[in-house]
CSV table of C-alpha atoms in Angstrom, one decimal:
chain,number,residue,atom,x,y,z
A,18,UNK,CA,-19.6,16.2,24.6
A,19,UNK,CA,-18.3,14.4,27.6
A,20,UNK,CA,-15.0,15.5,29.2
A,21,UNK,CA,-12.6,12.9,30.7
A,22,UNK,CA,-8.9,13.8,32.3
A,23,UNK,CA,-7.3,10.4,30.0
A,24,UNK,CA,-9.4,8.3,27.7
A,25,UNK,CA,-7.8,4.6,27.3
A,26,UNK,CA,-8.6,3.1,24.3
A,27,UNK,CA,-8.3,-0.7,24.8
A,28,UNK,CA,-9.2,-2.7,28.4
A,29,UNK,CA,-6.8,-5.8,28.0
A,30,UNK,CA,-4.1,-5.6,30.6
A,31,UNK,CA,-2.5,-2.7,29.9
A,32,UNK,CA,-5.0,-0.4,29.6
A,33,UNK,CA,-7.2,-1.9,32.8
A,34,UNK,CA,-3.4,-1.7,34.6
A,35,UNK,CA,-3.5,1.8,33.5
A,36,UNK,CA,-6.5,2.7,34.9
A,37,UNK,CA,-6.1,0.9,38.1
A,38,UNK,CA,-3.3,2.4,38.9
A,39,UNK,CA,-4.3,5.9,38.3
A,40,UNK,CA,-8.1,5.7,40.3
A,41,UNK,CA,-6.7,7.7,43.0
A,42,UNK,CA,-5.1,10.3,41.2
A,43,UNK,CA,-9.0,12.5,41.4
A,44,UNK,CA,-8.8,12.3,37.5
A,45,UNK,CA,-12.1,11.4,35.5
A,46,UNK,CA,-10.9,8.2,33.1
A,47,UNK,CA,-12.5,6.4,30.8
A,48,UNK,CA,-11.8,3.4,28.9
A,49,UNK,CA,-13.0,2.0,25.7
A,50,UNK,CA,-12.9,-1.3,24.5
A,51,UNK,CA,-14.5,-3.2,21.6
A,52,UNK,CA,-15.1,-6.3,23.0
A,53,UNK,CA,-17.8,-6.6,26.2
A,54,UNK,CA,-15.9,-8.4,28.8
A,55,UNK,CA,-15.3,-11.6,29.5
A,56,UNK,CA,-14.2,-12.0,26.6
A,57,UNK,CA,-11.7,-14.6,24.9
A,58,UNK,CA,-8.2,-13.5,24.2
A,59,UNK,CA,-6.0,-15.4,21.9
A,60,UNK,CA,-2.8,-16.1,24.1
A,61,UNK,CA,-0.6,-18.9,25.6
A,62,UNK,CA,-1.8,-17.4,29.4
A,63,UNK,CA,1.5,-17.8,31.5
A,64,UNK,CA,1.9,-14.9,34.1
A,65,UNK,CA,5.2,-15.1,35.5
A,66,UNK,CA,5.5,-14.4,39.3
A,67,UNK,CA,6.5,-10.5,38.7
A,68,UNK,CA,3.7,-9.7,37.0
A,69,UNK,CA,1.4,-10.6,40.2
A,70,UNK,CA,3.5,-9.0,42.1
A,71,UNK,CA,3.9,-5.8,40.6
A,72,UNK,CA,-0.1,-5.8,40.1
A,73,UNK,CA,-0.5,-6.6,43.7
A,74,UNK,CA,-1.9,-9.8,43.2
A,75,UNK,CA,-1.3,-13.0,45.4
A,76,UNK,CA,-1.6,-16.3,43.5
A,77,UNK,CA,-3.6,-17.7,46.1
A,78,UNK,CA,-6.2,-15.5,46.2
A,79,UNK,CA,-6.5,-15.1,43.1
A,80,UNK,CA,-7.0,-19.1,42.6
A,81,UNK,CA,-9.3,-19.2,44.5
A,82,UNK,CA,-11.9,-17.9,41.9
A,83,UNK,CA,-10.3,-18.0,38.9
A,84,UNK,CA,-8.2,-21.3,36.9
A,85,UNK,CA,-4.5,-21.3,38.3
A,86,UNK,CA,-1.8,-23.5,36.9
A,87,UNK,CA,1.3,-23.6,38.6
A,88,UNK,CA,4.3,-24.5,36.6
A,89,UNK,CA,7.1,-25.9,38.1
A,90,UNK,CA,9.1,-27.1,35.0
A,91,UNK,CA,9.4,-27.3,31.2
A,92,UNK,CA,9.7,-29.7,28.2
A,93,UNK,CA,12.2,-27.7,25.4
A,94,UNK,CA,13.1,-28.9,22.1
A,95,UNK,CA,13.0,-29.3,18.5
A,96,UNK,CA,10.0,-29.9,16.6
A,97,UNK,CA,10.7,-33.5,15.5
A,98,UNK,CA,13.4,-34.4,18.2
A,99,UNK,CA,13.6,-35.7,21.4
A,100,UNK,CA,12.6,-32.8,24.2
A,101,UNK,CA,14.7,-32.0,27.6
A,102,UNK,CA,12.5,-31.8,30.7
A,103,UNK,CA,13.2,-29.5,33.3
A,104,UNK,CA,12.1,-29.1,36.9
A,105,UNK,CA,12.4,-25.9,38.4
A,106,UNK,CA,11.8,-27.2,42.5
A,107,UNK,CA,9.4,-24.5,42.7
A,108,UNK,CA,6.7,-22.3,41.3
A,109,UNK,CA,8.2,-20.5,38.5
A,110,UNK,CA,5.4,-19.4,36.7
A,111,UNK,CA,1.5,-19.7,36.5
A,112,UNK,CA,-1.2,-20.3,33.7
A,113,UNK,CA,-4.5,-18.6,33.3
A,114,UNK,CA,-7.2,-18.6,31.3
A,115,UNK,CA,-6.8,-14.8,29.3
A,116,UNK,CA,-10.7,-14.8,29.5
A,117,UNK,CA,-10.9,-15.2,33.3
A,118,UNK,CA,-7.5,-13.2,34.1
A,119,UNK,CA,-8.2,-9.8,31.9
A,120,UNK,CA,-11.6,-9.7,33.1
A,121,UNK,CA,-10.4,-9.8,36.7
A,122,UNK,CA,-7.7,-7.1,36.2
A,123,UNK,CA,-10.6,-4.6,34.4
A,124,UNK,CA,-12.6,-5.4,37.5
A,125,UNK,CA,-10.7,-3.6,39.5
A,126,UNK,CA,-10.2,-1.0,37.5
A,127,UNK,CA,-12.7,1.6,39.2
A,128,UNK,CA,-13.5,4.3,35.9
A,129,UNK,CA,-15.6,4.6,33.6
A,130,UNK,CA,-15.8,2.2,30.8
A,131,UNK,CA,-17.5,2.0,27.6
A,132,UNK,CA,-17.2,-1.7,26.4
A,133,UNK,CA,-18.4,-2.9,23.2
A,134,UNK,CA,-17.5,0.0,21.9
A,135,UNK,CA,-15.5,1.1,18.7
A,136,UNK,CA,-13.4,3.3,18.0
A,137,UNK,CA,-15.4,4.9,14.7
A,138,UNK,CA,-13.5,8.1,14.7
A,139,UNK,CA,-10.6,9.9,16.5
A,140,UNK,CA,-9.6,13.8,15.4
A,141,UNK,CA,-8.1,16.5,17.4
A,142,UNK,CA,-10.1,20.1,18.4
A,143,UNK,CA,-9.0,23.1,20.3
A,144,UNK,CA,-6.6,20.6,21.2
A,145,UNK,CA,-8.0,17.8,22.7
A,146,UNK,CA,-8.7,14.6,21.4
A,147,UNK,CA,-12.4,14.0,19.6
A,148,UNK,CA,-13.3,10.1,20.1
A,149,UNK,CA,-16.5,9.2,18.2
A,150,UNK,CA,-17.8,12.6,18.3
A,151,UNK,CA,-18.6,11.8,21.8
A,152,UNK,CA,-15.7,11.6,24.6
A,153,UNK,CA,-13.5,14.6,24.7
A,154,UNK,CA,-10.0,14.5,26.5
A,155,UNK,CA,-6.7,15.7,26.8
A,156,UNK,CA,-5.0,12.6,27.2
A,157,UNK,CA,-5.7,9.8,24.8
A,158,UNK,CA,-3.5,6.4,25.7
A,159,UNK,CA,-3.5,3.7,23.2
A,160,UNK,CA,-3.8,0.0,25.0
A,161,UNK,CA,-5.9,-2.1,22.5
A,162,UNK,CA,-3.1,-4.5,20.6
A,163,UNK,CA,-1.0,-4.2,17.9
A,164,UNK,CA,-4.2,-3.0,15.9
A,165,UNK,CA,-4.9,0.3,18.2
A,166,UNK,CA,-6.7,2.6,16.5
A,167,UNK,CA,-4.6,4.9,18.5
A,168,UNK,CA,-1.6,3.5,17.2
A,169,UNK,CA,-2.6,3.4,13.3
A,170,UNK,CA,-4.0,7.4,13.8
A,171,UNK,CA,0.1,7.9,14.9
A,172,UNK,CA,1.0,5.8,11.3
A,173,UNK,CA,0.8,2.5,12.4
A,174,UNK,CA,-0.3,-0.4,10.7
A,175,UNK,CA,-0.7,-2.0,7.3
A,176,UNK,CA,1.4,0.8,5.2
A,177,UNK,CA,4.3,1.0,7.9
A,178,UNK,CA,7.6,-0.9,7.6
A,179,UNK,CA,6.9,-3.2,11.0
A,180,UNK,CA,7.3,-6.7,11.1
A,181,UNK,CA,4.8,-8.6,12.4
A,182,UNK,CA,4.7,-11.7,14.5
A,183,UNK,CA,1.7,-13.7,13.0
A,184,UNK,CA,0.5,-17.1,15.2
A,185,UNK,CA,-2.4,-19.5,15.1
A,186,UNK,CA,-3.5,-20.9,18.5
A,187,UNK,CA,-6.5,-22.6,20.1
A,188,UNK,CA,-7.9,-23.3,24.0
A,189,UNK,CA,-10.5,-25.5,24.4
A,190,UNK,CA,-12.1,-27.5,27.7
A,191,UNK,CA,-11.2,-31.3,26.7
A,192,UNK,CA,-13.4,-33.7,27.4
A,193,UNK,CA,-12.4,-36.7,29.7
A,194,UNK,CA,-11.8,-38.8,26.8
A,195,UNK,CA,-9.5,-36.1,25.4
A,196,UNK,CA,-8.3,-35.2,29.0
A,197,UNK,CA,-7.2,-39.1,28.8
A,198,UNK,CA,-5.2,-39.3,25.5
A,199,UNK,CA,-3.4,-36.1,26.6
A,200,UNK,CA,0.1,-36.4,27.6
A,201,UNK,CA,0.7,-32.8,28.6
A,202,UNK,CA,1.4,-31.9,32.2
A,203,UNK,CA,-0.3,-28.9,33.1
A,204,UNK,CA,3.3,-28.3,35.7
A,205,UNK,CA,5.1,-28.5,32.3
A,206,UNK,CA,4.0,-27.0,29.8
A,207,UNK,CA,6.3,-27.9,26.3
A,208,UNK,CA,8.1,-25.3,23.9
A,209,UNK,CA,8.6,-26.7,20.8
A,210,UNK,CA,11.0,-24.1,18.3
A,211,UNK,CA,11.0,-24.4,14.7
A,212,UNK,CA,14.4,-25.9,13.1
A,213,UNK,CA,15.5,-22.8,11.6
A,214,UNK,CA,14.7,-20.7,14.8
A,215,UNK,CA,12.2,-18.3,13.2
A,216,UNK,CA,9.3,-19.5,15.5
A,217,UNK,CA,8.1,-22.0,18.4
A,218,UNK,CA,5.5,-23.7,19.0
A,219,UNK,CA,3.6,-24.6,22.6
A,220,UNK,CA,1.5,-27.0,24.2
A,221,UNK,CA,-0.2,-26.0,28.0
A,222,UNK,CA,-2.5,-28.0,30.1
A,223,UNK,CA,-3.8,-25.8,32.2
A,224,UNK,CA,-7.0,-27.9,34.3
A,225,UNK,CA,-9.2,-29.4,31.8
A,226,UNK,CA,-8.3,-26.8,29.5
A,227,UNK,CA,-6.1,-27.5,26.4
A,228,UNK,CA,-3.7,-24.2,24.6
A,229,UNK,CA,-2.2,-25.3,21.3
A,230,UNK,CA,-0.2,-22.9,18.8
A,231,UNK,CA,2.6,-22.0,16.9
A,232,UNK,CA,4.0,-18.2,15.9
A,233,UNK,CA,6.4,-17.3,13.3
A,234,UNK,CA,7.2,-13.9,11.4
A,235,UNK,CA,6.5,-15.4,8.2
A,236,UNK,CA,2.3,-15.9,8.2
A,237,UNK,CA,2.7,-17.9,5.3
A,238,UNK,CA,4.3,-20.6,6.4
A,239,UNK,CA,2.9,-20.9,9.2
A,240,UNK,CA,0.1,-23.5,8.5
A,241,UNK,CA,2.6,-25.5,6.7
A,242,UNK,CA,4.8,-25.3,10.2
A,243,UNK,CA,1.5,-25.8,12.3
A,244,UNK,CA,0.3,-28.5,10.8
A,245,UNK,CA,3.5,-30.6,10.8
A,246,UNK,CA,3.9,-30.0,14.4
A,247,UNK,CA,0.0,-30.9,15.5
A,248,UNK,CA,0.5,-33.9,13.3
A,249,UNK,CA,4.0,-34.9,15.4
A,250,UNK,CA,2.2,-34.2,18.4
A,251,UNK,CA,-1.0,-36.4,18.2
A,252,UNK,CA,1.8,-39.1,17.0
A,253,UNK,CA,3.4,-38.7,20.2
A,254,UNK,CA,0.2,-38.6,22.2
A,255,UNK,CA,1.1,-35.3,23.4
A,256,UNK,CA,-2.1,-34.0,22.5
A,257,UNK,CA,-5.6,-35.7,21.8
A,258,UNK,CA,-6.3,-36.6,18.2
A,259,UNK,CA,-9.6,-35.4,17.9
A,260,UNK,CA,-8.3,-31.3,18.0
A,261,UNK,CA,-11.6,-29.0,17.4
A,262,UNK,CA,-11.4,-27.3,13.9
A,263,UNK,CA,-10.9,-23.8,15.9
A,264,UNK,CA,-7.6,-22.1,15.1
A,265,UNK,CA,-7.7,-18.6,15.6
A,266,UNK,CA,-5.0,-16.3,14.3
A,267,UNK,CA,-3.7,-13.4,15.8
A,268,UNK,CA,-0.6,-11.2,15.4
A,269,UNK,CA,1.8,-8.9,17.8
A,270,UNK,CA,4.9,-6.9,17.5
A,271,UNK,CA,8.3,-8.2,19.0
A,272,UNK,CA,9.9,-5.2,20.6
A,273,UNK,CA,12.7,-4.8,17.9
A,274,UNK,CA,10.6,-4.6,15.0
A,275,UNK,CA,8.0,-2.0,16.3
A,276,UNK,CA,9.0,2.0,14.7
A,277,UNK,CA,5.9,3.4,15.7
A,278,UNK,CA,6.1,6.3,18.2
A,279,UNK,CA,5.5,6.2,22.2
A,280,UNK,CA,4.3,9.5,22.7
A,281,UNK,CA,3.3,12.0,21.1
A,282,UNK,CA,1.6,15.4,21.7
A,283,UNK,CA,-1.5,14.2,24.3
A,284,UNK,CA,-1.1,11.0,23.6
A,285,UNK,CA,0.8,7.7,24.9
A,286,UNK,CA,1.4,4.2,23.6
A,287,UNK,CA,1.4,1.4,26.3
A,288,UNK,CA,1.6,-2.3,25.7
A,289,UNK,CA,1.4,-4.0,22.6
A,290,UNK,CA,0.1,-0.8,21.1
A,291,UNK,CA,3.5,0.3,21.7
A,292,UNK,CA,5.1,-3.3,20.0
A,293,UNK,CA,6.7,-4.1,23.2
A,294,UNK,CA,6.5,-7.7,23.4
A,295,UNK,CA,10.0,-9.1,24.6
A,296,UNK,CA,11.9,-10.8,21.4
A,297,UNK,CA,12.9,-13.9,22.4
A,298,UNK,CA,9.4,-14.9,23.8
A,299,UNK,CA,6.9,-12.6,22.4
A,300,UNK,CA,5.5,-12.6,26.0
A,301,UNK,CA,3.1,-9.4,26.2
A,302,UNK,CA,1.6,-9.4,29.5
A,303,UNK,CA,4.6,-8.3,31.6
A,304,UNK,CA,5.7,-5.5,29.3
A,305,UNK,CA,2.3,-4.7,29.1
A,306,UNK,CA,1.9,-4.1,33.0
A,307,UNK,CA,5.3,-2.7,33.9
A,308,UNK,CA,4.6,-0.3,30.7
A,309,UNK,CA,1.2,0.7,31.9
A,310,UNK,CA,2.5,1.5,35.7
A,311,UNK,CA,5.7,3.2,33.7
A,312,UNK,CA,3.2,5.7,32.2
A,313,UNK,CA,1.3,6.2,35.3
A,314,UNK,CA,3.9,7.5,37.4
A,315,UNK,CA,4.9,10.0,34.3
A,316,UNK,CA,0.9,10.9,34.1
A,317,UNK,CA,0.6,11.3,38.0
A,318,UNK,CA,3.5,14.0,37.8
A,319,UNK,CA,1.0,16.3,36.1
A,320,UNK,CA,3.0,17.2,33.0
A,321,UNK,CA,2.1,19.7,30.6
A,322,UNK,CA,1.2,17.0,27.8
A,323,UNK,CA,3.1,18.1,25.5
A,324,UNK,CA,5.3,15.2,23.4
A,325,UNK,CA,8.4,16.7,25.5
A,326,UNK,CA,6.9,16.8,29.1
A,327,UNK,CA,5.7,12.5,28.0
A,328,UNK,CA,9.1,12.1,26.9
A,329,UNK,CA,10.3,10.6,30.5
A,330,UNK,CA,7.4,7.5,29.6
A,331,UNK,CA,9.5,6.6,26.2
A,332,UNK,CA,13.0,7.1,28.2
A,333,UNK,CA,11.7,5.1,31.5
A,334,UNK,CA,10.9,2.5,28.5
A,335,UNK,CA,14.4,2.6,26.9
A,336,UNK,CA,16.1,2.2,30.2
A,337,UNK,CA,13.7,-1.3,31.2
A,338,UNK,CA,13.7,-2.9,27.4
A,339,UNK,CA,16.7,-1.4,25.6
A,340,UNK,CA,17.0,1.2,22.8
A,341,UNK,CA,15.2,-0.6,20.0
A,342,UNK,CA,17.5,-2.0,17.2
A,343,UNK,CA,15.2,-2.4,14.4
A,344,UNK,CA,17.0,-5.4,13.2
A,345,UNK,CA,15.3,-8.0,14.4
A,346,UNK,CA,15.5,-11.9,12.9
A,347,UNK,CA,12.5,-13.2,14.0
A,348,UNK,CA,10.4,-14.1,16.9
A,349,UNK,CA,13.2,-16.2,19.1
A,350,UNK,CA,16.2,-13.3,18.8
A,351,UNK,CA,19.1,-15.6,19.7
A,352,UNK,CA,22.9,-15.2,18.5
A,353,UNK,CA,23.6,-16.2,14.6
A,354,UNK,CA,26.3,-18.9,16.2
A,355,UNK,CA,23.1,-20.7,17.6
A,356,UNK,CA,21.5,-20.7,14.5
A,357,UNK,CA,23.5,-23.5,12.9
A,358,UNK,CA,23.7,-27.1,13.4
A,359,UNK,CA,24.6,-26.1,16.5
A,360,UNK,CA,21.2,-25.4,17.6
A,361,UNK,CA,20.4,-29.0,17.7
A,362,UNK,CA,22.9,-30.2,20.3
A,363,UNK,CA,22.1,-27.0,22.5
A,364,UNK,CA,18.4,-27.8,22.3
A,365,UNK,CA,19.4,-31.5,23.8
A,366,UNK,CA,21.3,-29.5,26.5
A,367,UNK,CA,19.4,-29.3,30.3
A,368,UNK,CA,21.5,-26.5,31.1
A,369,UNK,CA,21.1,-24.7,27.8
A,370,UNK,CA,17.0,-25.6,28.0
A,371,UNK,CA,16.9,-24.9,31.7
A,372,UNK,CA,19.2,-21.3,31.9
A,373,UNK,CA,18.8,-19.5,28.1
A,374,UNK,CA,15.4,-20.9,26.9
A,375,UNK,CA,13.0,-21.6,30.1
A,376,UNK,CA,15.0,-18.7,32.4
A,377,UNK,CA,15.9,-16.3,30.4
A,378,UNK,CA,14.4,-16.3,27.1
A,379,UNK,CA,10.8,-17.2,28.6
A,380,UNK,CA,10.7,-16.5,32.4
A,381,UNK,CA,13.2,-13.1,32.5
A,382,UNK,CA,14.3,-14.1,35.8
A,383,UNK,CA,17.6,-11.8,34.8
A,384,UNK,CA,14.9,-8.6,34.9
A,385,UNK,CA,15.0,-7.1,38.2
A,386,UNK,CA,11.4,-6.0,39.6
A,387,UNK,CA,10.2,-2.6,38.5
A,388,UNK,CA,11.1,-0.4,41.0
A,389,UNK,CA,7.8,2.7,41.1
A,390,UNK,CA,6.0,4.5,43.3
A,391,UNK,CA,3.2,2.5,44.9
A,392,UNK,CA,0.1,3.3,42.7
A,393,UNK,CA,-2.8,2.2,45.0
A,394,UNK,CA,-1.2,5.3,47.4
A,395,UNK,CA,-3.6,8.3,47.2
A,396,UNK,CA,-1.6,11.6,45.0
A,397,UNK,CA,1.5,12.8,47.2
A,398,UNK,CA,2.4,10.4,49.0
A,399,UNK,CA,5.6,8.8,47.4
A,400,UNK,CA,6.2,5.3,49.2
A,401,UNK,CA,8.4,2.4,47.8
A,402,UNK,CA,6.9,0.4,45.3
A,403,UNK,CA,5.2,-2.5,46.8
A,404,UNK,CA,6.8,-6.1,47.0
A,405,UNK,CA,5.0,-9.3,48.9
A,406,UNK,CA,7.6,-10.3,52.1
């Protein structure tokens, strides 16, 4: 049996985060992950400006490796109406290819890693945590999606009460005739919301590459809402005509809707193993990171391990996302008053488009930057958390 200080179970960004942020703490890690990376990831791929920043990341290097869309602006609206374009006068957010991105986070993630890898079985002796009869630890930290093995072992998953977000999406490289009867701008990518509100759908050009989807809480109708919207989009010449037959469905938890624990006795939940995806957006990747560098400043205190001593993680939590409700009313959690009529004259609004949806519902420029410890500092030495100038 092999000891490790932490396993993490799941290598997306989260758990790579994790791990990062932690390899100069002198504790033996390793992370699992099903899938040998690179590997594609169903998701949109925006990164919002804090999210490079609190991983220590400058856009510029990192484009100069790796796909890089700056985005400057949106186009908001109704599915079936008119859409408001916005520009923002500057960089406000950037796209990435989820394949390229996650596999450049794990990178730098110096531990050990066991990828294409499940997770066959998880038990507790002399307690520590058994994974696969093989990998012993105190410390087991669930990072691998709303699925996490780690999670469903704490009473996640199908038999639970959670709500979950369900959303069919496709990225494909178009070719130059597509690339030519494409209308998107990669600058702008478009948000297109459902008519009742329960869902949006997206379109972003990022290069050559095409992402296309729609999510809603209610999976079944979401085809029915998918396919009217690709259909209005191809009429509008938003998107080529010729779509590849390559839909892929995947599912997360909106913040408000997740009940499953954060901690427990040895064990954590980070990122959307711990359903933290913001409401209005579903956006993932930020709570992911600032939850992953949340738990590593709790871990790097050296507490006893014990559900109490983790405690802190889950209150840290609380005080950046809120005290979770539990009554959530879908994936765009706006105000019943704009959920009338209404809804279509605010959606025709630049201000309404340009300050609720595109700044605050999807961007979270209202969130102030996390403010932590640096991680990449050696144990001991407490500096303030890094920022570029």
């Amino acid at each position: 049996m092999d000891y490790y200080d932490l396993i993490i179970v799941g290598g997306g960004p989260a758990g790579s985060t994790l791990a990062w942020a932690l390899q100069h703490t002198g504790k033996r890690i390793l992370l699992i992950d099903k899938a040998r990376f690179p590997r594609d990831k169903s998701c949109a791929g925006w990164v919002t400006p804090a999210v490079f920043d609190a991983l220590q990341i400058t856009p510029g290097d990192y484009g100069r490796d790796h796909l890089l869309e700056p985005i400057r602006g949106f186009r908001i609206g109704l599915i079936g109406h008119r859409a408001v374009e916005n520009d923002h006068g500057e960089n406000v957010s950037y796209g990435v290819r989820r394949a390229e991105f996650d596999h450049y986070l794990l990178s730098r993630a110096d531990t050990d890693q066991a990828l294409d890898t499940t997770i066959d079985s998880i038990h507790q002796a002399h307690g520590n945590w058994v994974i696969n009869d093989c990998w012993e630890t105190p410390l087991l930290i669930g990072a691998g999606g709303h699925a996490c093995p780690v999670a469903q072992y704490l009473g996640a998953g199908p038999d639970s009460h959670e709500t979950v977000v369900s959303a069919r999406e496709m990225e494909f490289e178009m070719t130059p005739q597509q690339a030519r009867a494409c209308n998107a701008r990669g600058d702008r990518p478009e948000l297109w919301f459902c008519g009742d509100l329960k869902g949006y759908a997206w379109i972003f050009r990022k290069g050559s590459h095409l992402n296309v989807g729609l999510g809603r809480e209610d999976a079944r109708s979401l085809p029915r809402h998918l396919d009217r919207f690709v259909s209005h989009m191809q009429s509008q010449g938003r998107i080529p005509p010729d779509l590849p037959d390559e839909f892929k469905d995947h599912a997360y938890l909106l913040y408000d809707h997740a009940e499953r624990p954060l901690v427990d006795d040895g064990v954590m939940l980070i990122g959307d193993a711990a359903g933290l995806a913001f409401n209005q957006s579903g956006e993932g990747i930020r709570p992911a990171v600032e939850s992953a560098l949340m738990a590593a400043n709790v871990i790097r205190s050296e507490p006893d391990l014990s559900a109490r001593s983790l405690q802190p993680y889950g209150e840290a939590i609380a005080r950046r996302f809120g005290t979770r409700s539990l009554h959530g009313d879908g994936p765009v959690q706006v105000p019943d008053w704009v959920k009338m009529p209404l809804a279509a004259s605010l959606m025709k609004s630049h201000w309404f488009t340009r300050r609720v949806v595109a700044e605050r519902w999807f961007l979270h420029q209202q969130v102030p930057p996390l403010d932590l410890p640096d991680p990449t500092r050696r144990a001991g030495r407490e500096t303030a958390y890094w920022r570029p100038a």
